[in-house]
Coordinates of N, CA, C and O in Angstrom, one line a residue:
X1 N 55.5 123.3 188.9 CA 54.7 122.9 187.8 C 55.1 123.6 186.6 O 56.0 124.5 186.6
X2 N 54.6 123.4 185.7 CA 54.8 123.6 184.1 C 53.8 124.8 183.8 O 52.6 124.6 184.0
X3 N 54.2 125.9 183.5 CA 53.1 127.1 183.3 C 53.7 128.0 181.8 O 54.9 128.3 181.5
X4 N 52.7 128.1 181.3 CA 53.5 129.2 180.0 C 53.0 130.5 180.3 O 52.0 130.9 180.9
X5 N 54.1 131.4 179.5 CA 54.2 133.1 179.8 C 53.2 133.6 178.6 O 53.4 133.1 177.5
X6 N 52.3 134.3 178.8 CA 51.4 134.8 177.9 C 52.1 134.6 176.6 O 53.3 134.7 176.5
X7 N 51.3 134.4 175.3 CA 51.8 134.4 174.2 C 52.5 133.1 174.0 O 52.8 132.9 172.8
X8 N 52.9 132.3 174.8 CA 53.6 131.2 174.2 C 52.8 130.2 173.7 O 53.5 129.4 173.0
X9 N 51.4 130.0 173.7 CA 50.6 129.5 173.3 C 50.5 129.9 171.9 O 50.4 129.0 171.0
X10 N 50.6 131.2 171.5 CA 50.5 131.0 170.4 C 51.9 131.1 169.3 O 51.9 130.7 168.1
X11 N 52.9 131.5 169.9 CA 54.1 131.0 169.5 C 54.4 128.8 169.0 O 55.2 128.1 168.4
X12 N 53.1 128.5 169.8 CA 53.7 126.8 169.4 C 52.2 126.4 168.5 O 52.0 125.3 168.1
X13 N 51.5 127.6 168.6 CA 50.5 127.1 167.4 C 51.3 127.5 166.3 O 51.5 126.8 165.3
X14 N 51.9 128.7 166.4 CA 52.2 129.4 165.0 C 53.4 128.2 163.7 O 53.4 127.9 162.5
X15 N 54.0 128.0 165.0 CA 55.5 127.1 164.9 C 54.3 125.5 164.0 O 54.4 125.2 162.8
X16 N 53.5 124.9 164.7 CA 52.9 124.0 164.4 C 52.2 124.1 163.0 O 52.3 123.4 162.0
X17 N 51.4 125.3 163.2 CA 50.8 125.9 161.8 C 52.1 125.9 160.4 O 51.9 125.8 159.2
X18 N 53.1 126.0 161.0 CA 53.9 126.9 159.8 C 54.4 125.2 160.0 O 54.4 124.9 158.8
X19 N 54.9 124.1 160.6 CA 55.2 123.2 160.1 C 53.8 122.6 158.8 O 54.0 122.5 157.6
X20 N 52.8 122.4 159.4 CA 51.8 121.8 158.6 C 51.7 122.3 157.6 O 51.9 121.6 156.6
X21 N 51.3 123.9 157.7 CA 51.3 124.3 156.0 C 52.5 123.9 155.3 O 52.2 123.4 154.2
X22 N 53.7 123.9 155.5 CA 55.0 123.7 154.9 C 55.0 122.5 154.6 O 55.5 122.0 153.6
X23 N 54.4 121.9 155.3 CA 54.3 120.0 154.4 C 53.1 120.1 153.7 O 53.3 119.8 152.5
X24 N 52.0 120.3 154.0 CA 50.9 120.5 152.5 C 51.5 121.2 151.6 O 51.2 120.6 150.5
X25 N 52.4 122.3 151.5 CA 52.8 123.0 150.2 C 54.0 122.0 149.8 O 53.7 121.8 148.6
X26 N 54.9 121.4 150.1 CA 55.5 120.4 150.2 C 55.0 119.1 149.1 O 55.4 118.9 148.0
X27 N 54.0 118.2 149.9 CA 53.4 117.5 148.8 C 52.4 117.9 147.8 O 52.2 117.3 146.7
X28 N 51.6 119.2 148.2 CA 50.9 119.6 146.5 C 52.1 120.1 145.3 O 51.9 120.4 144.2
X29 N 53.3 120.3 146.0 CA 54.2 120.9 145.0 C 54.7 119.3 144.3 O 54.8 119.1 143.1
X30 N 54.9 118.5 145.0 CA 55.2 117.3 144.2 C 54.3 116.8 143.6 O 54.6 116.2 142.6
X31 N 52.9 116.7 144.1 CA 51.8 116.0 143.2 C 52.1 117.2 142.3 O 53.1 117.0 141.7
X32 N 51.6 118.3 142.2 CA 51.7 119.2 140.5 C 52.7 118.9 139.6 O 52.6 119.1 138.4
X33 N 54.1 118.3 140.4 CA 54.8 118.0 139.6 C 55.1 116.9 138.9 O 55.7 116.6 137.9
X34 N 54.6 116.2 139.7 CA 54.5 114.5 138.8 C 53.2 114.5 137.9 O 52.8 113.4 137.6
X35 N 52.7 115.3 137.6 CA 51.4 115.4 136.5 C 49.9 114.6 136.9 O 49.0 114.1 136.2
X36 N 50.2 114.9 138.1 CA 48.8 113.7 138.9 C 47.6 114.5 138.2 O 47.6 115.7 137.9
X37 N 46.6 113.4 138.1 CA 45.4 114.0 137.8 C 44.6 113.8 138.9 O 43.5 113.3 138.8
X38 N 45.1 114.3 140.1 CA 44.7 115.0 141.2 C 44.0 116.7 141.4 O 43.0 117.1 142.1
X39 N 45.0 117.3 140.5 CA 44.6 118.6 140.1 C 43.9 118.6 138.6 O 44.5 118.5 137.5
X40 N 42.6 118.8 138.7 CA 42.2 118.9 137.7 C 42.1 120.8 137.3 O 41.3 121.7 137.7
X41 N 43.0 120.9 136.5 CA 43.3 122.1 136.4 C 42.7 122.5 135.0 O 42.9 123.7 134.7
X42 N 42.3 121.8 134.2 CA 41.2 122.2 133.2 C 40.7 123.5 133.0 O 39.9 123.9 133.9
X43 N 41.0 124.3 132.0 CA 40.1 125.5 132.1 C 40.9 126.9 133.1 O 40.7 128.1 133.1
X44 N 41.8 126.2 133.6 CA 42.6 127.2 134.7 C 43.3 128.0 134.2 O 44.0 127.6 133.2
X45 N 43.5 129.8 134.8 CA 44.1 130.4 133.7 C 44.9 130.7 134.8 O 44.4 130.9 135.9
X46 N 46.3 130.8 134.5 CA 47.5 131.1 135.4 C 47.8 132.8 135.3 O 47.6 133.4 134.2
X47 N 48.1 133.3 136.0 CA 49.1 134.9 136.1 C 50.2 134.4 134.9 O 50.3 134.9 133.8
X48 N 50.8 133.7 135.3 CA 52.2 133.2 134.5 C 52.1 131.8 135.1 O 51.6 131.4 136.2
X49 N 52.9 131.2 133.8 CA 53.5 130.1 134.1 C 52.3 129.0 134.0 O 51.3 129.4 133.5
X50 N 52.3 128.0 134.4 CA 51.2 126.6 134.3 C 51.4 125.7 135.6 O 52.0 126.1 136.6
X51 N 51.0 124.9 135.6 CA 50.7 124.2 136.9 C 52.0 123.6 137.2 O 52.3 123.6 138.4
X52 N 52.9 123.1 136.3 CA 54.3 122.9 136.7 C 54.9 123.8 137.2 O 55.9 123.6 138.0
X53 N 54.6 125.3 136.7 CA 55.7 126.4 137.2 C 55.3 126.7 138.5 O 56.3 127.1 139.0
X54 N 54.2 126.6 139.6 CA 53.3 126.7 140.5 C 53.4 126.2 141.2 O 53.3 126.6 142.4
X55 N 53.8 124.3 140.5 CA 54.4 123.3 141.7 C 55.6 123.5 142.2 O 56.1 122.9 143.2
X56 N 56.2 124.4 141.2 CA 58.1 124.2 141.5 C 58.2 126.0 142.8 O 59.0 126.3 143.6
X57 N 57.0 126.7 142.5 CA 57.2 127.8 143.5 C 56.5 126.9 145.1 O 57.1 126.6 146.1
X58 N 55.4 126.7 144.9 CA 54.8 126.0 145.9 C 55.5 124.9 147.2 O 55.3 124.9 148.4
X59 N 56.6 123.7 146.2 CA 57.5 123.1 146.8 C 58.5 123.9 147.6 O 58.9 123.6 148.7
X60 N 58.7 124.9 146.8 CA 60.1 125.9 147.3 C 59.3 126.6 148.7 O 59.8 126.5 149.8
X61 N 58.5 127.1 148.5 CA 57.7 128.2 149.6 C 57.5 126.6 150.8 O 57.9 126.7 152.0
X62 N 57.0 125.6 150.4 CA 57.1 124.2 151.6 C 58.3 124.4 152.1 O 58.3 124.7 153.2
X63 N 59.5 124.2 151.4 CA 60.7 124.1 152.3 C 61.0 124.9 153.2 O 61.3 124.7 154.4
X64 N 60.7 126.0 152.2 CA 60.8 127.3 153.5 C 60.2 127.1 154.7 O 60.8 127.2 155.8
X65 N 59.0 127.0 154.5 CA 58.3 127.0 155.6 C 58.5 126.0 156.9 O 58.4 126.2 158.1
X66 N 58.9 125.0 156.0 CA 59.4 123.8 157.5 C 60.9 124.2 158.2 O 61.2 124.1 159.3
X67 N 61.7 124.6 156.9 CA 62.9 125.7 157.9 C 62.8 126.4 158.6 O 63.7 126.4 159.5
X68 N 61.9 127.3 158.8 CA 61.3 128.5 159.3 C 60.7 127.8 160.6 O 61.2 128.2 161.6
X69 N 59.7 126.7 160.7 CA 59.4 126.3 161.4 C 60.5 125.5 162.8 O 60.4 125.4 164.1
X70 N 61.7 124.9 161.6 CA 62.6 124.3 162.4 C 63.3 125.2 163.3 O 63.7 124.7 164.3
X71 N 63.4 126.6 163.0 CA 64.0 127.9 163.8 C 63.4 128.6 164.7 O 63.9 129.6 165.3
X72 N 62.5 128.3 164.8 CA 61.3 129.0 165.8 C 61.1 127.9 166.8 O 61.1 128.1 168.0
X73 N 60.8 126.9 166.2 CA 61.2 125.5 167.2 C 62.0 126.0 168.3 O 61.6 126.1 169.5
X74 N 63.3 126.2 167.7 CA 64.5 126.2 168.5 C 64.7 127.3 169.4 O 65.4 127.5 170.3
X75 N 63.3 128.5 168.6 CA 64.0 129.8 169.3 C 65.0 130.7 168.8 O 65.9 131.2 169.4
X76 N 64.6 130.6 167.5 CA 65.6 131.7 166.5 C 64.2 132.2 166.1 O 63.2 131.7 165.7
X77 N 65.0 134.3 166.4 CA 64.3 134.9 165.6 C 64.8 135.3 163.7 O 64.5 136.3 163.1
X78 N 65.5 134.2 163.4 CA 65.6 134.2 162.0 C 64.3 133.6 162.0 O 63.6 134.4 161.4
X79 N 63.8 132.8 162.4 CA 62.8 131.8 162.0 C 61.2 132.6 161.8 O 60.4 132.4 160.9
X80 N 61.1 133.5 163.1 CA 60.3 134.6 163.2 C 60.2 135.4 162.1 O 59.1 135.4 161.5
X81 N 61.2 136.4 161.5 CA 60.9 136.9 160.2 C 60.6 136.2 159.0 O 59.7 136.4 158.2
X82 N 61.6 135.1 159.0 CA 61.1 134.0 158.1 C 59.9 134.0 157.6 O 59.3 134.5 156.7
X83 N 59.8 133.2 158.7 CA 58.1 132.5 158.7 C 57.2 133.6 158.5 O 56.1 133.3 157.9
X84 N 57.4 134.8 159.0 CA 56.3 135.5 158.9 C 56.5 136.0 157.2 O 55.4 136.3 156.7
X85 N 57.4 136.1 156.5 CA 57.9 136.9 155.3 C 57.3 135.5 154.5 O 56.5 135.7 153.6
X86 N 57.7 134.3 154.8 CA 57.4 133.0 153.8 C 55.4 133.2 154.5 O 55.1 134.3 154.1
X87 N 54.6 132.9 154.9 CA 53.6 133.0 155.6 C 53.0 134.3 154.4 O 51.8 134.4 154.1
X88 N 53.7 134.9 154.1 CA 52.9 136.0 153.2 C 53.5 135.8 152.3 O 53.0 136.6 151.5
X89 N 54.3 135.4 151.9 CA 54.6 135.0 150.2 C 53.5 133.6 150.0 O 52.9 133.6 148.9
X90 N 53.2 132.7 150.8 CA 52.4 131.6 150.5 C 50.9 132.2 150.5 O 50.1 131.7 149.6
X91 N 50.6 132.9 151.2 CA 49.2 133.7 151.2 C 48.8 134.1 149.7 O 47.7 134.0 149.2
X92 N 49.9 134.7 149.1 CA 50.3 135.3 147.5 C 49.8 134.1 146.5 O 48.8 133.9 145.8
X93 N 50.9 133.2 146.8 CA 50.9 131.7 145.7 C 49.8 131.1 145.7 O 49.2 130.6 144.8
X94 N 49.4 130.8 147.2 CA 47.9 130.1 147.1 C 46.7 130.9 147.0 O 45.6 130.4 147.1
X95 N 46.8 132.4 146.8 CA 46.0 132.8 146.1 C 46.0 132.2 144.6 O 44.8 132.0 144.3
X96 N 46.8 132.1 143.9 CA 46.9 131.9 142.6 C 46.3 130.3 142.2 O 45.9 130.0 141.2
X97 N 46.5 129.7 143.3 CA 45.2 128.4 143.5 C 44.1 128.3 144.1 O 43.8 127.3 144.8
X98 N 43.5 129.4 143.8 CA 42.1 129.2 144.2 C 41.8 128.6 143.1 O 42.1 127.4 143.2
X99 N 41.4 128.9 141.8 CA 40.9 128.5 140.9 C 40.9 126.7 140.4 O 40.1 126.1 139.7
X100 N 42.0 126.1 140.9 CA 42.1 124.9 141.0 C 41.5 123.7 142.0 O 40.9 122.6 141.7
X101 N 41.9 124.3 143.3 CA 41.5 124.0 144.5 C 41.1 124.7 145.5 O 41.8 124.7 146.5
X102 N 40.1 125.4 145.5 CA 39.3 126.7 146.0 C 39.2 126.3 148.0 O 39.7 127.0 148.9
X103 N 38.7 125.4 148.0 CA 38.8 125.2 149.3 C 39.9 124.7 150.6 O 39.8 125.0 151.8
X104 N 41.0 124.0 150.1 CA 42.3 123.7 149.8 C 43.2 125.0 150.3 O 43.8 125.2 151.4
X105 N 43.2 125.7 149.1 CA 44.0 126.8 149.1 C 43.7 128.0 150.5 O 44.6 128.6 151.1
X106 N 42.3 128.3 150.8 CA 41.4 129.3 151.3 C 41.9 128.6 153.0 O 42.2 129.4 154.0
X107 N 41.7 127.1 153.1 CA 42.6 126.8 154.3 C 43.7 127.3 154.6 O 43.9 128.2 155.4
X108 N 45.0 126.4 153.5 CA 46.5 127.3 153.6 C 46.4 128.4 154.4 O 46.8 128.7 155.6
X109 N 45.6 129.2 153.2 CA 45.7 130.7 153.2 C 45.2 131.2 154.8 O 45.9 132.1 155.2
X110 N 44.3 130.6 155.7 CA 44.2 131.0 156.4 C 45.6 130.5 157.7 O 46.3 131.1 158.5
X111 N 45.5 129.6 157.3 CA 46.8 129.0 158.3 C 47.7 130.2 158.5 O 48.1 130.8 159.5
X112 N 48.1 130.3 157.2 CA 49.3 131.4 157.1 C 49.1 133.0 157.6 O 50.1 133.8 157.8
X113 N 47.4 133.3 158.0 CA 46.8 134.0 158.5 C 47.7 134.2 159.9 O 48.6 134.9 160.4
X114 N 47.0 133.3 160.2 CA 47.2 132.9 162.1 C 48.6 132.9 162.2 O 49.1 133.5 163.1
X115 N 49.6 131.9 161.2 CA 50.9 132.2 161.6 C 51.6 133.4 161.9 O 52.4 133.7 162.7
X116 N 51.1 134.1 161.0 CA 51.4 135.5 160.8 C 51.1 136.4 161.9 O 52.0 137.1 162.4
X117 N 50.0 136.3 162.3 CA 49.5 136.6 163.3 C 50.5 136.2 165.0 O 51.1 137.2 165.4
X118 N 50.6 135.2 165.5 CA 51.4 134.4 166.2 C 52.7 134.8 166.0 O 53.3 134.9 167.0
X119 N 53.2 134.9 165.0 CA 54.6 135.1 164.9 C 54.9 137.0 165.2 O 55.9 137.5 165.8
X120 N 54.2 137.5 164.8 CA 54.2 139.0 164.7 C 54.1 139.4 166.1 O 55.0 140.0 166.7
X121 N 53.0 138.9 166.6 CA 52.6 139.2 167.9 C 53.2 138.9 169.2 O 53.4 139.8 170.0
X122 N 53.4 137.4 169.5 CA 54.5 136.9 170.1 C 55.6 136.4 169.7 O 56.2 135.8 170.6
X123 N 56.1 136.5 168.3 CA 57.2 135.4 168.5 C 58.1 136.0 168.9 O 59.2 135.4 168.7
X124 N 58.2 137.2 169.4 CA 59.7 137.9 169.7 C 59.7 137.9 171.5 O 60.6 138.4 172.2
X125 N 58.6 137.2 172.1 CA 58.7 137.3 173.4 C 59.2 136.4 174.2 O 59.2 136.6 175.4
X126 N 59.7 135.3 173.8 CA 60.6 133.7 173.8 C 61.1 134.5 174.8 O 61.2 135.7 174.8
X127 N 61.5 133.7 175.6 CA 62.7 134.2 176.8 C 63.2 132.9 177.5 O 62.6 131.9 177.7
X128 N 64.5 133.1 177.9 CA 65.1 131.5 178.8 C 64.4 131.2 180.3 O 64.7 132.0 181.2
X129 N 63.8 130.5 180.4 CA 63.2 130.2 182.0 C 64.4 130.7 183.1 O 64.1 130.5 184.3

């Protein structure tokens, strides 16, 4: 039968988590950048930069993330530092969207929790059957 080794459970949440966040950061970086009035960003005060500069880090931090994702998939611990190094750079950026999308962001942010989590914890214990 089919049995997993402690921790691998959360090794394919983590992998799962970090694909999903990676495509939410993915399309909010392109909605910010096609100027949707999805984001009502009114009144929003940036660290630097504006909602375009935010969409163009946001998209980049998505890519990452589904790379990261694609290497962990496979069982690369490139993917493992990655993900866990991109997973806290996104924790950063979507802090910087709370003020837009408060509830939104506070998700992300948690996702990238657990990935972090999962990846730290087990992702180095992969082994070949």
């Amino acid at each position: 039968g089919w049995t997993m080794r402690e921790g691998e459970g959360w090794v394919l949440f983590a992998w799962l988590m970090l694909l999903v966040a990676g495509v939410m950061s993915v399309i909010d970086g392109i909605v910010a950048l096609s100027r949707s009035s999805f984001f009502h960003d009114v009144g929003a005060h940036y660290v630097a930069g504006n909602l375009t500069t935010w969409g163009w880090v946001v998209l980049i931090v998505g890519i990452v993330e589904i790379a990261a994702a694609v290497s962990v998939w496979r069982g690369g611990s490139f993917g493992r530092w990655v993900g866990i190094l991109v997973a806290g750079i996104s924790l950063v950026v979507w802090l910087s969207w709370i003020p837009i999308v408060p509830f939104w962001a506070l998700f992300v942010m948690f996702l990238d929790v657990l990935v972090i989590y999962g990846l730290a914890v087990y992702g180095g214990q992969r082994q070949e059957a």
